Amino acid sequence: MERAQHDPILFIDGRWRHASDGGTRDIINPADGSVVAVVDEATVDDARAAVTAASRAFAPDSASNWRNTTVAERSAICDRIADFLERDRDEIARIETLDTGKTLRESHIDIDDVVSVFRYYARLGAVEADRLVDVGDPTIISRVVREPVGVCVLIAPWNYPLLQIVWKIAPAIVAGCTMVVKPSEVTPLSTIRLIKLTEEAGAPAGVVNLIQGSGASIGDALTDNPDVDLISFTGGATTGAHIAEVAARHVSKVALELGGKNPHIVFADADWTSAVDAVVTGVFLHSGQVCSSGTRLIVEESIAQRFVQAVAERAATIRFGDGMDPASETGPLVSETHRAKVEDYVALGISEGATLVLGGRRPTGDQYAAGSYFPPTIFDHCKRDMRVVQEETFGPILTVERFIDEAEAIALGNDTTYGLAAGVRTADSARAERVARALRHGTVWVNDFGVYTAAAEWGGFGKSGNGRELGPTGLAEYQETKHIWTNTAPKEVGWFTA
Ligand code: TXE
């Protein structure tokens, strides 16, 4: 397709532009391999221009004076974006489904979630006030005030494109930062639509900039830059470690969410029906392409055989197919490349000696021929040191380990270099509390799984990253605190007496 046939999608300093070298990328629908859009592919120069634009917009003499706008003005922009997302809900949900493969139902839920995130931060900005510190001297006013961190680079992955970028954009706007947004090159479409809404909502030129392109080619041009104050990244562990290294060169702040390998611990006394349902939903929703996916079932030995059988029977009935089909309960994997990676993990699990109980092979049938589908797959009798148990497969693969007692359940649940999320299911509330406190994970669900709220922090222990999104901490990440000490009755200190 020719460049002239598509709208420009790079947004730099309030202007929509094509890539400076005319480069483009086809965006593929993973449900059938068709091209759903052609978008500009930014160059290194475009990426640098976007950082420069964000930097200029943050300067004290910028035309919009953005960093000195009031919280109320910035919160109003977030509220307007939320209104527009509600107005365009169906259109954006369709875009998200065509781009990611997720079901339309899930795309709608994602939009409702991001609306709540914009509204939450719009309110929180006003609540999180400056703090007065009592230093024990009535002539001193000691105040801790919050100011924007500055220029932020916000990088998102492909599994929840809209959701994950909004967890960054909303607090960054409320805090008064300027930003360069980079969606995954695989799934940029909903983010492009969102940036149009930020423009419509009145974000001044240069405050929100959009760059689209391969992280390998333009990532360093965004992050390896002394003008960048903060990089917030959600994605793979290897890329995250690279970004942390690059950021260290300039002592830029980094917030990283790098996925997980999340245990779901089921005790014998757990409510049976909801436990089976939660284990199935927890791992097979969005075909396992979820950072908090409950990929490690850790089940009490006495019920293990029956429980795994019940999970497998339930999982076998999951209807996967084109996300646009209302009958589909889950869609394809995001790309052929990703399906190949998941298939490698299936082969690895078999070679490591795990017992394949369900799935493991591409589905047959005309409706699956052109898309990157993969069925729910279950490995039983896994050992904790197997790579399929320890590494993030990011696909519909459940591994099963068994435990004898509470201590072993906790030990298995913590036997991971990650630490994003975990679930525990038991009817014993004292035990639930003990296990929840002992697990080294950023979120622990008790008799629930995979739920979150804009008002509670999200993030990981260990190699799942650092920093937190959502909740008050998710706003604080985009703020510097400044201590202002005012002496209302100055007099000589009296230290040097001569
Ligand atoms: O992620 P990448 P990939 C995991 C999951 C998956 C694996 C790899 O296991 O299989 O990561 O996925 C941008 N500088 N997660 O390769 O490369 C890239 O363009 C700056 C878990 O797709 O980390 C994209 O926008 N940016 C995760 C984003 O980083 C760079 C969700 C993520 O891409 C860059 C997704 C660079 N040098 C995958 N290189 C989660 N935490 O939920 C790439 N990017």
Coordinates of C-alpha atoms and ligand atoms in Angstrom, one line a residue:
M1 CA 0.0 0.0 0.0
E2 CA 1.2 3.5 -0.8
R3 CA 2.0 5.9 1.9
A4 CA -0.5 8.5 0.6
Q5 CA -3.4 6.0 1.2
H6 CA -3.2 6.0 5.0
D7 CA -3.5 8.8 7.6
P8 CA -0.3 9.8 9.3
I9 CA -0.1 8.3 12.8
L10 CA 3.1 9.7 14.3
F11 CA 2.1 12.6 16.6
I12 CA 4.9 15.0 17.4
D13 CA 4.5 18.4 18.9
G14 CA 0.8 18.5 18.1
R15 CA 1.1 17.5 14.4
W16 CA 0.3 14.2 12.7
R17 CA 3.1 13.1 10.5
H18 CA 4.3 10.3 8.3
A19 CA 7.6 8.6 9.1
S20 CA 10.5 10.8 7.8
D21 CA 11.7 8.1 5.5
G22 CA 8.2 7.1 4.4
G23 CA 8.5 3.7 6.1
T24 CA 5.3 1.7 6.9
R25 CA 4.3 -1.5 8.6
D26 CA 1.3 -3.8 7.9
I27 CA -0.8 -4.5 11.0
I28 CA -2.1 -8.1 10.9
N29 CA -5.3 -9.5 12.3
P30 CA -4.1 -12.7 14.1
A31 CA -7.6 -14.3 13.6
D32 CA -7.1 -14.7 9.8
G33 CA -3.8 -13.2 8.8
S34 CA -5.4 -10.3 6.9
V35 CA -3.9 -6.8 6.9
V36 CA -6.2 -4.5 8.9
A37 CA -4.1 -1.3 8.6
V38 CA -0.9 0.2 7.3
V39 CA 0.8 2.5 9.7
D40 CA 3.9 4.7 9.7
E41 CA 7.1 3.1 11.0
A42 CA 9.1 5.8 12.8
T43 CA 12.8 6.4 12.2
V44 CA 15.4 7.1 14.8
D45 CA 15.2 10.8 13.9
D46 CA 11.4 10.7 14.4
A47 CA 11.9 9.2 17.8
R48 CA 14.4 11.8 18.8
A49 CA 12.1 14.6 17.5
A50 CA 9.3 13.2 19.8
V51 CA 11.6 13.4 22.9
T52 CA 12.6 16.9 21.9
A53 CA 9.0 17.9 21.5
A54 CA 8.1 16.5 25.0
S55 CA 11.2 18.2 26.4
R56 CA 10.2 21.6 24.9
A57 CA 6.6 21.2 26.2
F58 CA 7.9 20.6 29.7
A59 CA 10.2 23.7 29.7
P60 CA 9.1 26.5 32.0
D61 CA 8.8 28.9 29.0
S62 CA 6.7 26.5 26.9
A63 CA 3.7 28.0 25.1
S64 CA 1.2 26.0 27.1
N65 CA 3.1 26.4 30.4
W66 CA 2.0 22.8 31.0
R67 CA 4.0 22.1 34.1
N68 CA 2.4 25.0 35.9
T69 CA -1.2 24.1 35.0
T70 CA -3.4 23.2 37.9
V71 CA -4.3 19.7 38.8
A72 CA -7.9 20.6 38.2
E73 CA -7.1 21.5 34.5
R74 CA -5.2 18.3 34.0
S75 CA -7.8 16.2 35.7
A76 CA -10.4 17.7 33.5
I77 CA -8.5 16.5 30.4
C78 CA -8.5 13.0 31.9
D79 CA -12.2 13.2 32.5
R80 CA -12.8 14.3 28.9
I81 CA -10.7 11.5 27.6
A82 CA -12.9 9.1 29.7
D83 CA -16.0 10.6 28.2
F84 CA -14.7 10.2 24.7
L85 CA -13.7 6.6 25.4
E86 CA -17.3 5.9 26.5
R87 CA -18.6 7.7 23.4
D88 CA -16.4 5.6 21.0
R89 CA -16.5 2.4 23.0
D90 CA -17.7 0.1 20.3
E91 CA -15.4 1.4 17.6
I92 CA -12.3 1.2 19.8
A93 CA -13.3 -2.3 21.0
R94 CA -13.5 -3.5 17.4
I95 CA -10.1 -2.0 16.7
E96 CA -8.6 -3.7 19.7
T97 CA -10.0 -7.1 18.7
L98 CA -8.9 -6.8 15.1
D99 CA -5.4 -5.9 16.2
T100 CA -4.9 -8.3 19.2
G101 CA -7.2 -11.2 18.5
K102 CA -8.9 -10.9 21.9
T103 CA -12.6 -11.3 22.0
L104 CA -14.9 -8.3 21.6
R105 CA -16.3 -8.9 25.0
E106 CA -12.8 -8.6 26.5
S107 CA -12.0 -5.5 24.5
H108 CA -15.2 -3.9 25.9
I109 CA -14.1 -4.8 29.4
D110 CA -10.6 -3.3 28.7
I111 CA -12.2 0.0 27.7
D112 CA -14.5 0.1 30.7
D113 CA -11.4 -0.5 32.8
V114 CA -9.4 2.3 31.3
V115 CA -12.3 4.7 31.7
S116 CA -12.2 3.9 35.4
V117 CA -8.4 4.5 35.5
F118 CA -8.8 7.9 33.9
R119 CA -11.6 8.8 36.3
Y120 CA -9.7 7.5 39.3
Y121 CA -6.6 9.6 38.6
A122 CA -8.7 12.6 37.7
R123 CA -10.1 12.4 41.3
L124 CA -6.8 11.4 43.0
G125 CA -4.9 14.3 41.7
A126 CA -7.0 16.7 43.8
V127 CA -6.9 14.4 46.9
E128 CA -3.2 13.8 47.1
A129 CA -2.3 17.2 48.5
D130 CA 0.9 18.7 49.7
R131 CA 2.0 17.7 53.3
L132 CA 2.9 19.9 56.2
V133 CA 5.6 18.6 58.5
D134 CA 5.7 19.7 62.1
V135 CA 9.4 20.4 62.9
G136 CA 8.6 21.5 66.4
D137 CA 9.2 25.3 65.8
P138 CA 6.2 27.5 65.1
T139 CA 8.4 29.9 63.1
I140 CA 9.2 27.3 60.5
I141 CA 6.8 26.1 57.7
S142 CA 8.0 22.8 56.4
R143 CA 6.1 21.6 53.3
V144 CA 6.5 18.7 51.1
V145 CA 5.1 19.5 47.6
R146 CA 4.6 17.3 44.6
E147 CA 5.9 18.3 41.2
P148 CA 6.0 16.4 37.8
V149 CA 8.9 14.2 37.2
G150 CA 9.3 15.7 33.7
V151 CA 9.7 14.0 30.3
C152 CA 8.5 10.4 30.3
V153 CA 8.9 7.6 27.7
L154 CA 6.0 5.2 28.1
I155 CA 6.4 1.8 26.4
A156 CA 3.7 -0.8 26.2
P157 CA 3.4 -4.4 25.0
W158 CA 0.8 -6.1 22.7
N159 CA -1.3 -8.2 25.1
Y160 CA -3.3 -5.3 26.7
P161 CA -2.4 -2.4 24.4
L162 CA -4.9 0.1 25.6
L163 CA -5.0 -0.9 29.2
Q164 CA -1.3 -0.9 29.8
I165 CA -0.6 2.4 28.1
V166 CA -3.5 4.1 30.0
W167 CA -2.1 2.9 33.4
K168 CA 0.9 5.1 32.4
I169 CA -0.7 8.0 30.5
A170 CA -3.4 8.9 33.0
P171 CA -1.2 9.4 36.0
A172 CA 1.5 11.1 33.8
I173 CA -1.1 13.7 32.6
V174 CA -2.5 14.3 36.1
A175 CA 1.0 14.7 37.5
G176 CA 1.9 17.3 34.8
C177 CA 4.5 15.3 32.9
T178 CA 5.0 15.4 29.2
M179 CA 5.4 12.1 27.3
V180 CA 6.4 10.1 24.3
V181 CA 4.1 7.1 24.0
K182 CA 5.3 4.0 22.2
P183 CA 2.8 1.1 21.7
S184 CA 4.0 -2.3 20.6
E185 CA 4.6 -2.3 16.9
V186 CA 2.4 -5.4 16.7
T187 CA -0.7 -3.7 18.1
P188 CA -0.6 0.1 17.8
L189 CA -4.1 0.8 16.6
S190 CA -6.1 1.4 19.8
T191 CA -3.2 3.6 21.1
I192 CA -3.4 5.7 17.9
R193 CA -7.1 6.2 18.5
L194 CA -6.5 7.1 22.1
I195 CA -3.9 9.7 21.3
K196 CA -6.5 11.3 19.0
L197 CA -8.7 11.5 22.0
T198 CA -6.0 13.2 24.1
E199 CA -5.8 15.8 21.4
E200 CA -9.6 16.2 21.3
A201 CA -9.6 16.5 25.0
G202 CA -7.3 19.5 24.9
A203 CA -3.9 18.2 25.8
P204 CA -1.6 21.0 24.5
A205 CA 0.9 20.4 21.7
G206 CA 4.0 18.4 22.7
V207 CA 2.5 17.1 26.0
V208 CA 1.5 13.7 24.5
N209 CA 3.5 12.5 21.6
L210 CA 3.2 9.2 19.7
I211 CA 5.9 7.1 18.1
Q212 CA 5.2 3.8 16.5
G213 CA 7.9 1.3 15.4
S214 CA 10.0 -1.6 16.3
G215 CA 11.6 -1.4 19.7
A216 CA 14.8 -3.0 18.4
S217 CA 15.3 -0.1 15.9
I218 CA 14.0 3.0 17.7
G219 CA 13.9 1.9 21.3
D220 CA 17.3 3.2 22.2
A221 CA 16.6 6.5 20.4
L222 CA 13.8 7.0 22.9
T223 CA 15.4 5.8 26.0
D224 CA 19.1 6.6 25.6
N225 CA 18.6 10.3 25.9
P226 CA 19.6 12.7 28.7
D227 CA 16.4 14.6 28.2
V228 CA 14.3 11.7 29.5
D229 CA 13.5 11.8 33.2
L230 CA 11.5 8.6 33.5
I231 CA 10.9 5.4 31.4
S232 CA 7.9 3.3 32.3
F233 CA 8.0 0.0 30.5
T234 CA 5.7 -3.1 30.4
G235 CA 7.0 -6.0 28.4
G236 CA 9.5 -8.9 28.4
A237 CA 12.2 -9.4 31.0
T238 CA 15.1 -9.2 28.6
T239 CA 14.0 -5.9 27.1
G240 CA 13.2 -4.6 30.6
A241 CA 16.8 -5.4 31.8
H242 CA 18.2 -3.6 28.7
I243 CA 16.1 -0.5 29.3
A244 CA 17.2 -0.4 32.9
E245 CA 20.8 -0.5 31.8
V246 CA 20.3 2.3 29.2
A247 CA 18.4 4.4 31.8
A248 CA 21.3 4.0 34.2
R249 CA 23.5 5.9 31.8
H250 CA 21.5 9.0 32.4
V251 CA 20.2 8.2 35.8
S252 CA 16.7 8.3 34.4
K253 CA 14.1 6.8 36.6
V254 CA 12.6 3.5 35.5
A255 CA 9.4 1.7 36.3
L256 CA 9.3 -1.9 34.9
E257 CA 6.5 -4.5 34.7
L258 CA 8.1 -7.6 33.3
G259 CA 5.5 -10.3 33.6
G260 CA 5.3 -13.3 35.9
K261 CA 5.1 -17.0 36.4
N262 CA 2.2 -17.0 38.7
P263 CA 1.2 -19.8 41.1
H264 CA -2.4 -20.7 41.8
I265 CA -2.4 -22.8 45.0
V266 CA -5.4 -25.0 45.7
F267 CA -5.9 -26.6 49.0
A268 CA -8.1 -29.7 49.4
D269 CA -10.8 -27.8 51.4
A270 CA -11.3 -25.2 48.7
D271 CA -14.7 -24.7 47.2
W272 CA -14.5 -27.2 44.3
T273 CA -16.6 -25.6 41.6
S274 CA -15.3 -22.1 41.9
A275 CA -11.7 -23.4 42.2
V276 CA -12.0 -25.4 38.9
D277 CA -13.6 -22.4 37.2
A278 CA -10.9 -20.0 38.5
V279 CA -8.0 -22.1 37.6
V280 CA -9.4 -22.5 34.0
T281 CA -10.2 -18.8 33.6
G282 CA -7.0 -17.7 35.4
V283 CA -4.8 -19.4 32.8
F284 CA -6.8 -19.7 29.6
L285 CA -8.3 -16.2 29.4
H286 CA -6.9 -14.3 26.4
S287 CA -5.1 -17.6 25.6
G288 CA -2.7 -17.1 28.4
Q289 CA -1.2 -13.9 27.1
V290 CA -1.6 -12.2 30.4
C291 CA 1.2 -11.1 32.7
S292 CA -0.7 -12.3 35.8
S293 CA -1.9 -15.6 34.1
G294 CA -2.2 -18.4 36.7
T295 CA 0.1 -20.7 34.7
R296 CA 1.3 -22.8 37.7
L297 CA -1.4 -24.9 39.3
I298 CA -0.1 -26.0 42.7
V299 CA -2.6 -28.5 44.1
E300 CA -2.8 -30.5 47.3
E301 CA -1.9 -34.1 46.6
S302 CA -5.0 -35.7 48.1
I303 CA -7.3 -34.0 45.5
A304 CA -4.8 -33.6 42.6
Q305 CA -5.8 -36.4 40.3
R306 CA -9.6 -35.6 40.4
F307 CA -9.0 -31.8 40.3
V308 CA -6.7 -31.9 37.3
Q309 CA -9.2 -34.1 35.5
A310 CA -12.0 -31.7 36.3
V311 CA -9.8 -28.7 35.0
A312 CA -9.0 -30.6 31.9
E313 CA -12.6 -31.5 31.2
R314 CA -13.7 -27.9 31.6
A315 CA -10.8 -26.5 29.6
A316 CA -11.5 -28.9 26.7
T317 CA -14.9 -27.2 26.3
I318 CA -13.4 -23.7 25.8
R319 CA -14.6 -22.2 22.5
F320 CA -11.7 -20.5 20.9
G321 CA -12.0 -18.7 17.6
D322 CA -12.2 -15.3 15.9
G323 CA -12.6 -12.7 18.6
M324 CA -15.2 -10.9 16.4
D325 CA -17.4 -14.0 16.7
P326 CA -19.6 -13.5 19.8
A327 CA -19.5 -17.3 20.3
S328 CA -15.7 -17.2 20.9
E329 CA -14.6 -17.4 24.5
T330 CA -11.0 -16.7 23.7
G331 CA -9.1 -15.8 20.5
P332 CA -5.9 -16.6 18.7
L333 CA -2.4 -15.9 19.9
V334 CA -1.2 -12.4 18.8
S335 CA 1.1 -13.5 16.0
E336 CA 2.6 -16.5 14.1
T337 CA 5.9 -15.7 15.8
H338 CA 4.4 -15.9 19.2
R339 CA 2.6 -19.1 18.4
A340 CA 6.0 -20.6 17.3
K341 CA 7.4 -19.6 20.7
V342 CA 4.5 -21.2 22.6
E343 CA 4.9 -24.4 20.5
D344 CA 8.6 -24.5 21.4
Y345 CA 7.5 -24.5 25.1
V346 CA 5.1 -27.4 24.5
A347 CA 7.9 -29.4 22.9
L348 CA 10.2 -28.4 25.8
G349 CA 7.6 -29.6 28.4
I350 CA 7.3 -33.0 26.7
S351 CA 11.1 -33.3 26.4
E352 CA 11.4 -32.4 30.1
G353 CA 9.2 -35.4 31.0
A354 CA 5.9 -33.6 31.9
T355 CA 2.7 -35.5 31.1
L356 CA 0.6 -33.9 28.4
V357 CA -3.0 -34.1 29.5
L358 CA -4.7 -31.7 27.1
G359 CA -4.0 -29.8 23.9
G360 CA -0.4 -29.4 22.7
R361 CA -1.2 -29.2 19.0
R362 CA -2.5 -26.6 16.6
P363 CA -6.2 -27.1 16.0
T364 CA -7.4 -28.5 12.7
G365 CA -10.4 -27.2 10.8
D366 CA -10.9 -24.5 8.1
Q367 CA -11.8 -21.8 10.7
Y368 CA -8.3 -22.2 12.2
A369 CA -6.3 -22.4 9.0
A370 CA -5.3 -18.8 8.6
G371 CA -5.1 -17.6 12.2
S372 CA -2.5 -18.2 14.9
Y373 CA -4.7 -20.4 17.1
F374 CA -3.5 -22.6 19.9
P375 CA -5.7 -24.7 22.2
P376 CA -5.7 -24.9 26.0
T377 CA -2.7 -27.2 27.0
I378 CA -2.1 -28.9 30.3
F379 CA 1.0 -30.6 31.6
D380 CA 0.6 -32.7 34.7
H381 CA 3.4 -34.2 37.0
C382 CA 5.7 -31.3 36.6
K383 CA 8.8 -30.7 38.6
R384 CA 9.6 -27.3 40.0
D385 CA 12.9 -27.0 38.2
M386 CA 11.5 -27.7 34.7
R387 CA 11.9 -24.7 32.4
V388 CA 8.3 -25.0 31.3
V389 CA 7.4 -24.4 35.0
Q390 CA 9.9 -21.6 35.5
E391 CA 9.8 -19.6 32.3
E392 CA 7.0 -17.4 31.1
T393 CA 5.4 -19.1 28.1
F394 CA 2.8 -16.4 27.6
G395 CA 0.5 -19.0 26.0
P396 CA -2.4 -21.2 27.1
I397 CA -0.2 -23.7 29.0
L398 CA -1.0 -24.8 32.5
T399 CA 1.6 -26.8 34.5
V400 CA 0.6 -28.9 37.5
E401 CA 2.7 -29.5 40.6
R402 CA 1.5 -31.2 43.8
F403 CA 2.1 -30.5 47.5
I404 CA 1.7 -32.3 50.7
D405 CA 1.4 -29.5 53.3
E406 CA 1.1 -25.7 53.7
A407 CA 4.9 -25.2 54.0
E408 CA 5.5 -27.0 50.7
A409 CA 2.7 -25.1 49.0
I410 CA 4.4 -21.8 50.0
A411 CA 7.9 -23.0 49.1
L412 CA 6.6 -24.0 45.6
G413 CA 4.7 -20.7 45.2
N414 CA 7.8 -18.7 46.0
D415 CA 10.1 -20.9 43.8
T416 CA 10.2 -18.4 41.0
T417 CA 12.5 -15.6 40.0
Y418 CA 9.3 -13.6 39.2
G419 CA 6.8 -12.3 41.7
L420 CA 3.9 -10.6 40.0
A421 CA 0.8 -12.4 41.2
A422 CA -0.4 -15.5 43.0
G423 CA -3.7 -17.1 44.0
V424 CA -4.6 -19.2 47.1
R425 CA -7.8 -21.1 47.5
T426 CA -8.9 -22.6 50.8
A427 CA -11.9 -22.5 53.1
D428 CA -9.6 -21.9 56.1
S429 CA -9.3 -18.1 56.5
A430 CA -6.4 -18.3 58.9
R431 CA -4.5 -20.4 56.5
A432 CA -5.4 -18.1 53.6
E433 CA -4.0 -15.1 55.6
R434 CA -0.7 -17.0 56.5
V435 CA -0.1 -18.1 52.9
A436 CA -1.0 -14.7 51.4
R437 CA 1.5 -13.0 53.7
A438 CA 4.2 -15.6 53.0
L439 CA 4.0 -15.4 49.2
R440 CA 6.5 -13.0 47.7
H441 CA 4.3 -11.6 44.9
G442 CA 2.9 -8.1 44.2
T443 CA -0.7 -9.2 44.3
V444 CA -2.2 -12.2 46.1
W445 CA -5.8 -13.2 45.4
V446 CA -7.6 -15.3 48.0
N447 CA -10.5 -17.3 46.6
D448 CA -10.4 -15.1 43.5
F449 CA -8.1 -14.7 40.6
G450 CA -7.1 -12.1 37.9
V451 CA -9.1 -9.2 39.3
Y452 CA -7.8 -5.7 39.9
T453 CA -9.0 -2.2 40.7
A454 CA -7.6 1.2 39.6
A455 CA -7.3 2.2 43.3
A456 CA -4.9 -0.6 44.4
E457 CA -1.3 -0.9 43.4
W458 CA -0.1 -3.3 40.7
G459 CA 3.5 -4.5 40.2
G460 CA 6.0 -7.2 41.0
F461 CA 8.5 -8.5 43.4
G462 CA 11.8 -9.9 42.1
K463 CA 12.3 -10.1 38.4
S464 CA 8.7 -9.0 37.7
G465 CA 10.1 -5.5 37.8
N466 CA 10.1 -2.5 40.0
G467 CA 7.8 0.4 40.8
R468 CA 4.0 0.2 41.0
E469 CA 1.2 1.2 38.7
L470 CA -2.4 2.1 39.8
G471 CA -3.3 3.3 43.2
P472 CA -1.7 6.3 44.8
T473 CA 1.8 4.9 44.2
G474 CA 1.0 4.8 40.5
L475 CA 0.6 8.6 40.6
A476 CA 3.7 9.1 42.8
E477 CA 5.9 7.4 40.2
Y478 CA 5.3 10.4 38.0
Q479 CA 5.9 13.0 40.8
E480 CA 9.0 14.3 42.4
T481 CA 8.6 15.4 46.0
K482 CA 10.2 18.7 47.0
H483 CA 10.7 19.8 50.6
I484 CA 10.2 23.6 51.0
W485 CA 11.5 24.9 54.4
T486 CA 10.4 28.5 55.1
N487 CA 11.7 30.4 58.1
T488 CA 9.2 33.1 59.0
A489 CA 11.4 34.7 61.6
P490 CA 15.0 34.6 60.3
K491 CA 17.8 35.5 62.7
E492 CA 21.5 34.8 62.9
V493 CA 22.3 31.1 63.2
G494 CA 25.2 31.9 65.6
W495 CA 27.5 29.0 64.6
F496 CA 30.4 31.2 63.3
T497 CA 30.9 33.7 66.0
A498 CA 33.7 36.0 64.7
Ligands
TXE1 O1 8.2 -8.0 24.3 P1 9.2 -6.8 24.2 P2 7.9 -9.1 23.1 C1 6.8 -11.3 27.7 C2 6.2 -12.5 27.1 C3 6.6 -12.5 25.7 C4 8.0 -11.8 25.8 C5 8.5 -11.2 24.6 O2 6.8 -13.6 27.8 O3 6.7 -13.7 25.1 O4 7.9 -10.9 26.8 O5 7.5 -10.3 24.0 C6 9.4 -2.4 23.0 N1 13.9 -0.2 23.8 N2 5.8 -10.2 27.8 O6 9.2 -9.5 22.4 O7 10.3 -6.9 23.2 C7 8.5 -3.2 22.0 O8 8.6 -2.5 20.7 C8 12.7 0.2 24.0 C9 5.3 -9.9 29.1 O9 6.8 -8.7 22.3 O10 9.6 -6.6 25.7 C10 7.2 -3.2 22.7 O11 6.6 -1.9 22.6 N3 11.6 -0.5 23.8 C11 4.7 -8.6 29.1 C12 7.6 -3.4 24.1 O12 8.9 -3.0 24.2 C13 11.7 -1.7 23.2 C14 3.8 -8.3 28.0 C15 7.5 -4.9 24.6 O13 8.2 -5.7 23.7 C16 13.0 -2.2 23.0 C17 4.4 -8.7 26.7 C18 14.1 -1.5 23.3 N4 15.4 -1.9 23.1 C19 5.3 -9.6 26.7 N5 12.8 -3.5 22.5 C20 4.0 -8.3 30.4 N6 4.8 -7.7 31.4 O14 2.8 -8.5 30.6 C21 11.5 -3.7 22.4 N7 10.8 -2.6 22.9

